[in-house]
PDB file of C-alpha atoms in Angstrom:
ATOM      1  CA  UNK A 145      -5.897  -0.394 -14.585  1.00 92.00           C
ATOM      2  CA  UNK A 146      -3.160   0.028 -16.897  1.00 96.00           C
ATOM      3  CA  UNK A 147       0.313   0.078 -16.578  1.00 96.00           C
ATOM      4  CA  UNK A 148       0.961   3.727 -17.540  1.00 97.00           C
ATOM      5  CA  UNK A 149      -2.197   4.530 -14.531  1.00 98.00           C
ATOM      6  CA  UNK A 150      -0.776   2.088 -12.072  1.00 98.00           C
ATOM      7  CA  UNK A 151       3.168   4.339 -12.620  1.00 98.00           C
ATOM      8  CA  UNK A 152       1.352   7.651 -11.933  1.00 98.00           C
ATOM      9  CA  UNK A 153      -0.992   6.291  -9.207  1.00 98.00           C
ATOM     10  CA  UNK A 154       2.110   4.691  -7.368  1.00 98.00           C
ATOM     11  CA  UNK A 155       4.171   7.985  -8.029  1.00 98.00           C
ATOM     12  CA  UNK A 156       1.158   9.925  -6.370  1.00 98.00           C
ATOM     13  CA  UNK A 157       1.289   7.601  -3.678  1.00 98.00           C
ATOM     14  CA  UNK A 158       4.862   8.108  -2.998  1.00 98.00           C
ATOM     15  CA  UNK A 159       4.511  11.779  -2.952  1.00 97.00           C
ATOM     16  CA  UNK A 160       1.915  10.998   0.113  1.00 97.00           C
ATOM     17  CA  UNK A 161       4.574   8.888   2.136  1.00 96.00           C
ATOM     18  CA  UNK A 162       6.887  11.806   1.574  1.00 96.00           C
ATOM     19  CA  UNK A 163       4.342  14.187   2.999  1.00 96.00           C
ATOM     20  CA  UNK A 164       3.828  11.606   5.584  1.00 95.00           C
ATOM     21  CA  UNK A 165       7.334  11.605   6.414  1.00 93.00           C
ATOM     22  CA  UNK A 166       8.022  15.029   6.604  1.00 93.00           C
ATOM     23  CA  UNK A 167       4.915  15.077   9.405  1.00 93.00           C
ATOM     24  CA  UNK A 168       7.060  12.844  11.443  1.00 92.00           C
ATOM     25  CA  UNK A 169       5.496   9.545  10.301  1.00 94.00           C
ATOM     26  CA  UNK A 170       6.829   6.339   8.700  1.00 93.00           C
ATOM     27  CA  UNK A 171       6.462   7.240   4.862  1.00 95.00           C
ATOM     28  CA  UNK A 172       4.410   4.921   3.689  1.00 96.00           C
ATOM     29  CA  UNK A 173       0.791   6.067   1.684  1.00 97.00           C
ATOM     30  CA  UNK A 174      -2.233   4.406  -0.170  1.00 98.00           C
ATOM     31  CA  UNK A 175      -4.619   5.901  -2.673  1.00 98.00           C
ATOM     32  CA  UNK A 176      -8.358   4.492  -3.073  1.00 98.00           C
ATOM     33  CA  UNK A 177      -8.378   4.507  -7.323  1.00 98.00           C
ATOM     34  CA  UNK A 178     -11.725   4.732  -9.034  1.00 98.00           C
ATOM     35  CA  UNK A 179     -12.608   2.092 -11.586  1.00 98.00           C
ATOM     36  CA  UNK A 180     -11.834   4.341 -14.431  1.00 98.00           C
ATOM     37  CA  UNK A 181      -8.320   3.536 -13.017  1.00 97.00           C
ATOM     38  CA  UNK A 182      -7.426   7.402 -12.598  1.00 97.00           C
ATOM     39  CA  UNK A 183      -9.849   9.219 -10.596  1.00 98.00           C
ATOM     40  CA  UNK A 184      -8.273   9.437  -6.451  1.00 98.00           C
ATOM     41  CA  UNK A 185     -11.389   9.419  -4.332  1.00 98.00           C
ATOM     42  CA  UNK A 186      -9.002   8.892  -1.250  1.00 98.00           C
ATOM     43  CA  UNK A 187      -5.520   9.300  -0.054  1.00 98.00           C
ATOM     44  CA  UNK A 188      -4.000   8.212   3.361  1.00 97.00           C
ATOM     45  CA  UNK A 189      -0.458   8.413   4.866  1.00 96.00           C
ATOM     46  CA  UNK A 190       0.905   6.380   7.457  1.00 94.00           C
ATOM     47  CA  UNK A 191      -0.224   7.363  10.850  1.00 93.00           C
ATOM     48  CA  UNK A 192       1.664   5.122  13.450  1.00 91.00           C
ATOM     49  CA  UNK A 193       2.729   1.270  13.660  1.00 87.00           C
ATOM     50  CA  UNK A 194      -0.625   0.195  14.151  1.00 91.00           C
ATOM     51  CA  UNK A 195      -2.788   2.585  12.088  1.00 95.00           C
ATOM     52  CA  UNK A 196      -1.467   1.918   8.482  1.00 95.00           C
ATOM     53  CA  UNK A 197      -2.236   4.511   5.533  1.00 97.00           C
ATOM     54  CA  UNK A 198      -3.844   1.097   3.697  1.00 98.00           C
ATOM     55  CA  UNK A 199      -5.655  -0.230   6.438  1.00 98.00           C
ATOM     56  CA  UNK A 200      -6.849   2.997   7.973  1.00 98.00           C
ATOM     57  CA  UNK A 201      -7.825   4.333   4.004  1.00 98.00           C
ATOM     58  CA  UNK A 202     -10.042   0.571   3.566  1.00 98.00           C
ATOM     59  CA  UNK A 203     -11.922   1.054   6.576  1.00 98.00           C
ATOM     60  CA  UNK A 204     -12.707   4.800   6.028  1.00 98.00           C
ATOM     61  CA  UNK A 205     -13.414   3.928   2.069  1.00 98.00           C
ATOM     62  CA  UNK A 206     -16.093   0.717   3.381  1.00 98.00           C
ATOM     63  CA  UNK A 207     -17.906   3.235   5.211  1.00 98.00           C
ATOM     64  CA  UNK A 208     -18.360   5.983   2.480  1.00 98.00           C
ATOM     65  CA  UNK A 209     -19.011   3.480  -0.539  1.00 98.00           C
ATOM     66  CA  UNK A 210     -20.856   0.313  -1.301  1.00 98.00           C
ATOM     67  CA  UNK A 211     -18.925  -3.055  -1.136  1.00 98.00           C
ATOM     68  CA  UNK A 212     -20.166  -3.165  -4.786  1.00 98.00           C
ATOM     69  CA  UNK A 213     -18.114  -0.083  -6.120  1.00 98.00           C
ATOM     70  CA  UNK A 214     -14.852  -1.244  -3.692  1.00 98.00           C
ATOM     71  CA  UNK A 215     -15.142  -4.263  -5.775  1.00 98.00           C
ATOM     72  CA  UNK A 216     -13.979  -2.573  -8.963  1.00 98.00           C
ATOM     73  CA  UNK A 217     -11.927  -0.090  -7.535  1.00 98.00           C
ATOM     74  CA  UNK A 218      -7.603  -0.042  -6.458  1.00 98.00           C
ATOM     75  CA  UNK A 219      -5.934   0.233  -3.602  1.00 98.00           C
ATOM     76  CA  UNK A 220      -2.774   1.739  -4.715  1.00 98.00           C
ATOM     77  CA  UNK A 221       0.102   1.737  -2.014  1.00 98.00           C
ATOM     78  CA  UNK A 222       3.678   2.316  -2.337  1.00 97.00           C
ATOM     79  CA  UNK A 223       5.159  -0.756   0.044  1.00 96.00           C
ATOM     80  CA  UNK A 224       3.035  -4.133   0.010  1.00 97.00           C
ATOM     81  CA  UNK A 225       0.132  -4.396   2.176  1.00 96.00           C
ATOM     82  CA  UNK A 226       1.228  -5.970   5.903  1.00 95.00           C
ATOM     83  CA  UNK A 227      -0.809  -8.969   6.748  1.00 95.00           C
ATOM     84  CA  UNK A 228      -3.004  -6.547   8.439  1.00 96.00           C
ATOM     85  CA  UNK A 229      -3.994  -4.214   5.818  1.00 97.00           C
ATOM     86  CA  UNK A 230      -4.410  -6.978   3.099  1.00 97.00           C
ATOM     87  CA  UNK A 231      -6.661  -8.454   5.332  1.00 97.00           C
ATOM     88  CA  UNK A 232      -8.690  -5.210   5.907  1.00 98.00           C
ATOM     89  CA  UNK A 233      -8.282  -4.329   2.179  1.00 98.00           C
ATOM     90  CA  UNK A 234     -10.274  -7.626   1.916  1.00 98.00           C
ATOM     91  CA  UNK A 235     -12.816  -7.487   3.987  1.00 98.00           C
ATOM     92  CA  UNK A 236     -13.500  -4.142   2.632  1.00 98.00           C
ATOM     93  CA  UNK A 237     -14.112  -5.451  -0.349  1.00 98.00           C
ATOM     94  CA  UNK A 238     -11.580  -3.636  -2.340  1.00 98.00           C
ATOM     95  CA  UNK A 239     -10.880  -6.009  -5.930  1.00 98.00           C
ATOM     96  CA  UNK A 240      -7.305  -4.775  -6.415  1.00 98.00           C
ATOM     97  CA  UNK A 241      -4.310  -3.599  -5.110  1.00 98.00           C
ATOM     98  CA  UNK A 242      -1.465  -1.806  -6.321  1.00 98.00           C
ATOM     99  CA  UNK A 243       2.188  -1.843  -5.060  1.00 98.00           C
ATOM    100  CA  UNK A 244       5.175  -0.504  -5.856  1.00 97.00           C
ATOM    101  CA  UNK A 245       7.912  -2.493  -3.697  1.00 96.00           C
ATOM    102  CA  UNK A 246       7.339  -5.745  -1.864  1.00 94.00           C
ATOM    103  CA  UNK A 247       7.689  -6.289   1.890  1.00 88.00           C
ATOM    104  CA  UNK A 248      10.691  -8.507   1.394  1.00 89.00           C
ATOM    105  CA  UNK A 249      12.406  -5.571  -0.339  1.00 89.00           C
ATOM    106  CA  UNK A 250      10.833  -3.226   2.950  1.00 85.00           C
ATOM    107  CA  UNK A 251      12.553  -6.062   5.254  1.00 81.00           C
ATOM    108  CA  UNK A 252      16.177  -5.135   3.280  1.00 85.00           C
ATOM    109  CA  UNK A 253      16.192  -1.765   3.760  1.00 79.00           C
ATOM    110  CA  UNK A 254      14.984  -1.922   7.403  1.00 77.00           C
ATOM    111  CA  UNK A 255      16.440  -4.861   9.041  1.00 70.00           C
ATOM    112  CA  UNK A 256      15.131  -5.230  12.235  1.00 74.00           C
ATOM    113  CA  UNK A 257      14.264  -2.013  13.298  1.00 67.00           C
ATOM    114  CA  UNK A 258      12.246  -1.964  16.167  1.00 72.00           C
ATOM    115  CA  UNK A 259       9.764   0.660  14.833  1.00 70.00           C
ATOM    116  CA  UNK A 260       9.549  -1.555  11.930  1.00 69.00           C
ATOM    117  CA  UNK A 261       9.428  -5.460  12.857  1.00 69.00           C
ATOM    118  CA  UNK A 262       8.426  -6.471   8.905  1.00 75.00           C
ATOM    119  CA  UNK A 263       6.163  -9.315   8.702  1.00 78.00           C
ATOM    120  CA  UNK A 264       7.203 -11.533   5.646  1.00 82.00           C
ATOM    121  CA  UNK A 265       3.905 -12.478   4.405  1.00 90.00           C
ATOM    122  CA  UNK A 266       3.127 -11.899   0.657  1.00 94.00           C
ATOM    123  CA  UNK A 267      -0.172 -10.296   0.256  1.00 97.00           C
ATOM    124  CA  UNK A 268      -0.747 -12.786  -2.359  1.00 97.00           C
ATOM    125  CA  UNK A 269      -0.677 -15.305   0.391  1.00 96.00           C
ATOM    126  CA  UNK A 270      -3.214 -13.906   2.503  1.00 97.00           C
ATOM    127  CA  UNK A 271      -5.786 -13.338  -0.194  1.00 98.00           C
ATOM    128  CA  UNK A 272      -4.916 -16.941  -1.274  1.00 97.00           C
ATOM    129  CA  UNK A 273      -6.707 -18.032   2.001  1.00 97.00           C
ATOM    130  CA  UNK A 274      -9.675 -15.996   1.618  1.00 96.00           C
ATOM    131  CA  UNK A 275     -12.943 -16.733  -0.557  1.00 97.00           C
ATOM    132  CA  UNK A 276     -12.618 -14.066  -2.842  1.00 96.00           C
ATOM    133  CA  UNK A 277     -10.150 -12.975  -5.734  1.00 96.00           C
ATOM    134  CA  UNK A 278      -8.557  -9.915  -5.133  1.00 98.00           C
ATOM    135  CA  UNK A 279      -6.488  -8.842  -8.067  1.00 98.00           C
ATOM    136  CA  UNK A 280      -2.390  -7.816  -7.469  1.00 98.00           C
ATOM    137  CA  UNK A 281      -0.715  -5.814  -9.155  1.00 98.00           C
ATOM    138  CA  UNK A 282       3.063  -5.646  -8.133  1.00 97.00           C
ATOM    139  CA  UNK A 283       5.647  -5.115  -7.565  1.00 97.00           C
ATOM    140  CA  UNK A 284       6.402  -2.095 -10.407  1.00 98.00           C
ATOM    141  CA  UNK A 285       9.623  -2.547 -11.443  1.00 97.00           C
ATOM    142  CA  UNK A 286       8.735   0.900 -13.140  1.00 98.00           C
ATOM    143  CA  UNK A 287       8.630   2.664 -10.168  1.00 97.00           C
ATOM    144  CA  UNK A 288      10.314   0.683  -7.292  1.00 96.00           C
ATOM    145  CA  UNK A 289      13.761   2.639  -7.015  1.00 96.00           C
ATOM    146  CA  UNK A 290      11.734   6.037  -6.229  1.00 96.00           C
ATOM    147  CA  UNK A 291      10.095   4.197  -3.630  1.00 96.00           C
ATOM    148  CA  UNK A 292      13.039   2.516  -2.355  1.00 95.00           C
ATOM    149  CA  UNK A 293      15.016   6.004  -2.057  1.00 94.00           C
ATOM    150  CA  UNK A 294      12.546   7.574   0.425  1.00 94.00           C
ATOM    151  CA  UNK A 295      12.315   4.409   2.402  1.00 91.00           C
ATOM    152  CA  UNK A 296      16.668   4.319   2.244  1.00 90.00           C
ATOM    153  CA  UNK A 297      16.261   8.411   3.331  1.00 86.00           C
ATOM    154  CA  UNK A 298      13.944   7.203   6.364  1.00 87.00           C
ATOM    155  CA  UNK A 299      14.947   4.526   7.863  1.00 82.00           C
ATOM    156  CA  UNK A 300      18.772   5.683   7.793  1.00 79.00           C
ATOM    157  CA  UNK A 301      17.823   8.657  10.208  1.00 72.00           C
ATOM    158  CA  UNK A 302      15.418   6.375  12.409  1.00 60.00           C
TER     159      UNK A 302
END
């Protein structure tokens, strides 16, 4: 995936958080990216605290295509993955992800919000424990201030 896909990916992404937020939901989204690096075969908003856009898009995308394809496809997501999702992304067998803003950055803009208790856990650091090299791609600098600015219009109405 190149950097010019990865920018309009991520900016497709954050146009699903906003249509996540604006149906009530934390705005967070995640795109399943082809291997051609611009075809969307999925795209999932946030649907509560424990139903993430990437988790809940990696277990709906490992039961529609082979572990195979997943391999050479993205996860594209506008925030991180949790420790959760990157650990669903990898046992889904998805070979890269995609983010636009790190957790750490989530973790400034939220605090401790109680709908939002941050776990500071690189996604890099979870896939570092696992058997298999999953490819990351983030944060992009390129795009993080967009991303930022709905999270900043969220959380300061929460």
């Amino acid at each position: 995936m190149t950097l010019a896909q990865a920018i309009a990916a991520l900016r497709q992404a954050n146009l699903a958080a906003k249509q996540a937020m604006a149906s009530g939901r934390h705005p967070f989204a995640a795109l399943l990216i082809a291997p051609d690096g611009e075809t969307v075969l999925m795209s999932q908003g946030n649907i509560n605290t424990v139903n993430h856009a990437e988790a809940t898009l990696a277990r709906a995308a490992s039961a529609q295509y082979s572990a195979e394809y997943l391999w050479q496809c993205s996860l594209v997501t506008t925030v991180e993955p949790c420790a959760m999702c990157a650990g669903t992304q990898y046992w889904a067998n998805i070979g890269r992800v995609v983010y636009g803003m790190t957790e750490q950055d989530l973790l400034r803009l939220t605090g401790n919000h109680e709908e939002n208790p941050t776990l500071d856990l690189p996604c890099r650091e979870v896939f570092a424990r696992g058997q298999k090299a999953i490819e990351v791609i983030g944060p992009v600098v390129e795009v993080q201030e967009e991303i930022a600015q709905v999270h900043r219009d969220f959380w300061k109405k929460s």
